[in-house]
CSV table of C-alpha atoms and ligand atoms in Angstrom, one decimal:
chain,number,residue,atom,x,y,z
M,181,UNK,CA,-66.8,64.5,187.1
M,182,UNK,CA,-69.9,62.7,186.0
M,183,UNK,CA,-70.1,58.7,186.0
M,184,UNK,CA,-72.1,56.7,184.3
M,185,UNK,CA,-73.0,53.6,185.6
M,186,UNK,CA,-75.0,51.0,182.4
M,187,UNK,CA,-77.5,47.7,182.9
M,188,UNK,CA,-74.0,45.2,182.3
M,189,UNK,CA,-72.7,47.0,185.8
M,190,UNK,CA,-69.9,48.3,184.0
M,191,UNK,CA,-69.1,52.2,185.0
M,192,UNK,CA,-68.1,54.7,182.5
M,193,UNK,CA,-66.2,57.7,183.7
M,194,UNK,CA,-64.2,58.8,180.5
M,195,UNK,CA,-66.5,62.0,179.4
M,196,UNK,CA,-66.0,60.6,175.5
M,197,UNK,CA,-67.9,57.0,176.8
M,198,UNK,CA,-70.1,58.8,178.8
M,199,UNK,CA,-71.4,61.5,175.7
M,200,UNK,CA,-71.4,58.5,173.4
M,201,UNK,CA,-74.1,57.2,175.4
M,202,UNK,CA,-76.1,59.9,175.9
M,203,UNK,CA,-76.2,61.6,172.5
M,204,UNK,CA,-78.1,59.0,171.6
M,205,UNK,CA,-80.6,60.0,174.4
M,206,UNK,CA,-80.5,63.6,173.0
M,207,UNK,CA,-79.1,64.3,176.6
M,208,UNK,CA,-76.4,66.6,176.5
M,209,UNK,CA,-73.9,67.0,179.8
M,210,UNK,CA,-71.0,69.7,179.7
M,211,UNK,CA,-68.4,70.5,182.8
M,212,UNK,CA,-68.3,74.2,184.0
M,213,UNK,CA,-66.0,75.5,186.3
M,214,UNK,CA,-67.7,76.9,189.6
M,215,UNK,CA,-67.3,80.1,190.9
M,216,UNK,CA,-63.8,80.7,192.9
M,217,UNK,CA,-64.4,83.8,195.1
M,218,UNK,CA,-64.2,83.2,198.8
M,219,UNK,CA,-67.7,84.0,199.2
M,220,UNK,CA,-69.2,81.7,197.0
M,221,UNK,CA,-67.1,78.9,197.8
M,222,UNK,CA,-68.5,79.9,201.8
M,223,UNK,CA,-72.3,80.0,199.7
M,224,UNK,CA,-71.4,76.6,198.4
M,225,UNK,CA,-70.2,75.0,201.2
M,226,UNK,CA,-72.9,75.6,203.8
M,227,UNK,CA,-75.9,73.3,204.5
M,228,UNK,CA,-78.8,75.4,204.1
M,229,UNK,CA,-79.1,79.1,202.5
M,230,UNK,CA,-81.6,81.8,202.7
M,231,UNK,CA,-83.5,83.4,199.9
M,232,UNK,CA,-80.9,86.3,200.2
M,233,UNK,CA,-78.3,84.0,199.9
M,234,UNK,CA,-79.4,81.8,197.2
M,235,UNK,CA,-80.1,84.9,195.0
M,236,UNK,CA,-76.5,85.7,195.7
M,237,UNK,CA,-75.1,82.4,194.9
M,238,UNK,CA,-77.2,82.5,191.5
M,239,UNK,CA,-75.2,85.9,190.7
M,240,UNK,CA,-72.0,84.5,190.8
M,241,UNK,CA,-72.9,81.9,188.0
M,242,UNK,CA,-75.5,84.4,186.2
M,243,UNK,CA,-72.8,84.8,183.2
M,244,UNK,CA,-74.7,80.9,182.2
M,245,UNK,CA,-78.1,82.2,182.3
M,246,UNK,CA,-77.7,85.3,180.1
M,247,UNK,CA,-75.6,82.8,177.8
M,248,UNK,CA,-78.1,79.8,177.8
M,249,UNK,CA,-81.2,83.1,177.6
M,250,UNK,CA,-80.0,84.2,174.3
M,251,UNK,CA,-78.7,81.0,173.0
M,252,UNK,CA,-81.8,78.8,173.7
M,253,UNK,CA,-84.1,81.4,175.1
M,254,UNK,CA,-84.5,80.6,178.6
M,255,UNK,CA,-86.8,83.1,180.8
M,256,UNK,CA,-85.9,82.2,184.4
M,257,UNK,CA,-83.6,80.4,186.9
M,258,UNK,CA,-83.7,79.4,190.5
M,259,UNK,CA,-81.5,77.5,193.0
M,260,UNK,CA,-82.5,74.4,194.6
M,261,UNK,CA,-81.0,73.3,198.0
M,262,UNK,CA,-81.4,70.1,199.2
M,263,UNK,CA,-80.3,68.8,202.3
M,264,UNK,CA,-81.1,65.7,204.7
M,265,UNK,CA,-83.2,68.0,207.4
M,266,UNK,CA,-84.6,69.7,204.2
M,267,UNK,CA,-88.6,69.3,206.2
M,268,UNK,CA,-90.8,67.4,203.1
M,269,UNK,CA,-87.6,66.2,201.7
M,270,UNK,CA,-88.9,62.4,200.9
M,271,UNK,CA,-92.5,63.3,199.6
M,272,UNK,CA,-90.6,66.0,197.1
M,273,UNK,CA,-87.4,63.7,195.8
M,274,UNK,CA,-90.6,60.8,195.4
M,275,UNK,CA,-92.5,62.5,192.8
M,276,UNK,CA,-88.9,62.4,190.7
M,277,UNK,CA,-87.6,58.8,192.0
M,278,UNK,CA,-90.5,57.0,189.2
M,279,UNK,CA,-89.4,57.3,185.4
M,280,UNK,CA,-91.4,60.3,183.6
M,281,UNK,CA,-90.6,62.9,181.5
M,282,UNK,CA,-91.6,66.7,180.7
M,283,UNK,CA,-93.1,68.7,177.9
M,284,UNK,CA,-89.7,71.0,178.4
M,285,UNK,CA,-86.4,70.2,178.7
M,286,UNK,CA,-84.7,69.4,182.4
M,287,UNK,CA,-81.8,72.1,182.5
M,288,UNK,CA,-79.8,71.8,185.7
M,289,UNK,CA,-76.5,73.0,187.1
M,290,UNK,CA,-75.2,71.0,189.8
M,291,UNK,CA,-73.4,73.3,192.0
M,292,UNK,CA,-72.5,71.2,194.9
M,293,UNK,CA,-73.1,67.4,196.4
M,294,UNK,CA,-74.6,64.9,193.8
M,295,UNK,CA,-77.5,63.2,192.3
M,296,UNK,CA,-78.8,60.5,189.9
M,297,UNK,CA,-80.3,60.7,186.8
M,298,UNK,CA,-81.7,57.5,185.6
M,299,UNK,CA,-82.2,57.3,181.5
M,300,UNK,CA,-84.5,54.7,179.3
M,301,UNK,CA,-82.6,54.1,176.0
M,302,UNK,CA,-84.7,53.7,172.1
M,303,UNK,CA,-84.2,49.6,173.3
M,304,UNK,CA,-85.2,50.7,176.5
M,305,UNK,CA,-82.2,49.7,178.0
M,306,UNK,CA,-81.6,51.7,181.4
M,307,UNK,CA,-78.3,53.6,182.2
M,308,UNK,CA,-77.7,55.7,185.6
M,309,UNK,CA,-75.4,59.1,185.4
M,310,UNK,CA,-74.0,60.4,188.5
M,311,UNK,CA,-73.8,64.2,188.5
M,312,UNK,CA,-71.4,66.4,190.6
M,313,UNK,CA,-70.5,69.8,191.1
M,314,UNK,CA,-69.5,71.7,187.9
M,315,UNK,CA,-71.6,69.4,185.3
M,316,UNK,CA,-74.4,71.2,183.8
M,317,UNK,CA,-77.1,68.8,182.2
M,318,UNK,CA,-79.8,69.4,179.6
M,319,UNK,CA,-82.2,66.4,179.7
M,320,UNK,CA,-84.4,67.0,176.9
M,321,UNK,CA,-88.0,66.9,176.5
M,322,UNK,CA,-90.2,63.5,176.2
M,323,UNK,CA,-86.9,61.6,177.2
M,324,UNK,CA,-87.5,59.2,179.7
M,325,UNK,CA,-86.1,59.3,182.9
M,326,UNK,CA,-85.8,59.9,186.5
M,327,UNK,CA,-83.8,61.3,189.1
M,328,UNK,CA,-82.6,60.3,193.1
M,329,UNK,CA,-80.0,61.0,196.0
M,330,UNK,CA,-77.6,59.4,196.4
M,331,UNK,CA,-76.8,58.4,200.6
M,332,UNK,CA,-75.9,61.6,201.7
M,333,UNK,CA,-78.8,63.4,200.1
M,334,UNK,CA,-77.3,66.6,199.5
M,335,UNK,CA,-77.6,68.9,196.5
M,336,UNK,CA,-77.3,72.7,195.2
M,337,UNK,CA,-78.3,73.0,191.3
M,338,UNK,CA,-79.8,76.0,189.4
M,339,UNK,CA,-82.6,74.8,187.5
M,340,UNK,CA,-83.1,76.6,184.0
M,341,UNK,CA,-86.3,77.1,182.8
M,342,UNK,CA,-87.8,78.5,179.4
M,343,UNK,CA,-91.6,77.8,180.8
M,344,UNK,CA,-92.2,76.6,184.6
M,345,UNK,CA,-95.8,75.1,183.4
M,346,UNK,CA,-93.9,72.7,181.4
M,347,UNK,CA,-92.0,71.1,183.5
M,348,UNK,CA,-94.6,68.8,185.1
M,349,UNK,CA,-93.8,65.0,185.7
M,350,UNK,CA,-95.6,62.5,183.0
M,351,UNK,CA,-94.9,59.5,184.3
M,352,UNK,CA,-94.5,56.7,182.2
M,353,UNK,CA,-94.8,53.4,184.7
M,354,UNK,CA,-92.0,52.5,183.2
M,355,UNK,CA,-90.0,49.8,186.0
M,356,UNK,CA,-87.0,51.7,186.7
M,357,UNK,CA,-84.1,48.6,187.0
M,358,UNK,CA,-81.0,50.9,188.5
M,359,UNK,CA,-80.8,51.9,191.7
G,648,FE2,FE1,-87.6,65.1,185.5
C-alpha cells in the first residue's frame, strides 16, 4: 500500500491520512487488485517484456481502461517497464526527477515495483507518496509535482491517457526539498 512520507519526516500509511492530504492536492489514489492468473502474475514478475507481452499484460487489466474510457473519456493506454539495465534509463527518469506539471492529468497504474511522486501543497509545503503495485493514481493537471525511483529502480504502470500531446513536462523550477 501507498505511504506517504510529509516535510515534518513523519510517514503516513493509513489510506484515510494519506487521502486527506491529497484531496487537497486534487490528487486522487485508489487500490485495485492485480490480475491473479498464472500468466500474468509470470508477465508481472519478469524483468523485461516484449511488445507482445506488454500488450498482453495490458489485457488482463483492460476491464480499467474501458471503465476509466467511458467514465472520464480516456483514448489510449500503454505499459511502461522500467528496469535498472532499461539502456537511457537515467536521461528518461531525469526529465521527471525536477517538479513540473502537465496540461493533462498524470493517470498511472502501478502494476509492479514502486516509485515516488513528489507533490507541492497551496502553502507550497512538499509531501512524497510512495506508490506500489495495485494503487492506481490520477495526478491532476497544473498540479505541481515530480516523480523518481526509488534504489532498486524497478517499475511496471499503465499510463492512461485522454491526449498524449498534453502530457508534456512544464517545469516550474520549483526546489524539490524531499528526496
Ligand atoms: Fe509528471
Amino acid at each position: 500500500m501507498a505511504e506517504l512520507r510529509l516535510q515534518d519526516g513523519s510517514r503516513l500509511t493509513d489510506p484515510t491520512d494519506i487521502a486527506a492530504r491529497l484531496t487537497p492536492l486534487g490528487v486522487t489514489l485508489r487500490h485495485w487488485p492485480l490480475p491473479e492468473a498464472a500468466r500474468a502474475r509470470a508477465l508481472l514478475a519478469a524483468q523485461v517484456l516484449a511488445d507482445p507481452e506488454k500488450e498482453e499484460l495490458l489485457g488482463f487489466v483492460d476491464h480499467r481502461f474501458r471503465a476509466l474510457a467511458a467514465e472520464s473519456g480516456y483514448q489510449a493506454r500503454d505499459l511502461i517497464v522500467l528496469h535498472e539495465d532499461l539502456p537511457g534509463l537515467s536521461e528518461a527518469l531525469a526529465k521527471f526527477a525536477d517538479v513540473h506539471y502537465h496540461d493533462d492529468d498524470e493517470v498511472r497504474y502501478v502494476l509492479a515495483g514502486a516509485g515516488y511522486f513528489g507533490f507541492v501543497g497551496a502553502d507550497g509545503e512538499q509531501m512524497l507518496l510512495k506508490v506500489v503495485a495495485g494503487d492506481y493514481i490520477n495526478v491532476p493537471a497544473r498540479a505541481e509535482h515530480w516523480f523518481v525511483l526509488g534504489d532498486a529502480p524497478r517499475i511496471k504502470a499503465v499510463r492512461y491517457f485522454t491526449d498524449k500531446a498534453g502530457w508534456v513536462p512544464v517545469y516550474t523550477h520549483t526546489a524539490v526539498l524531499l528526496a
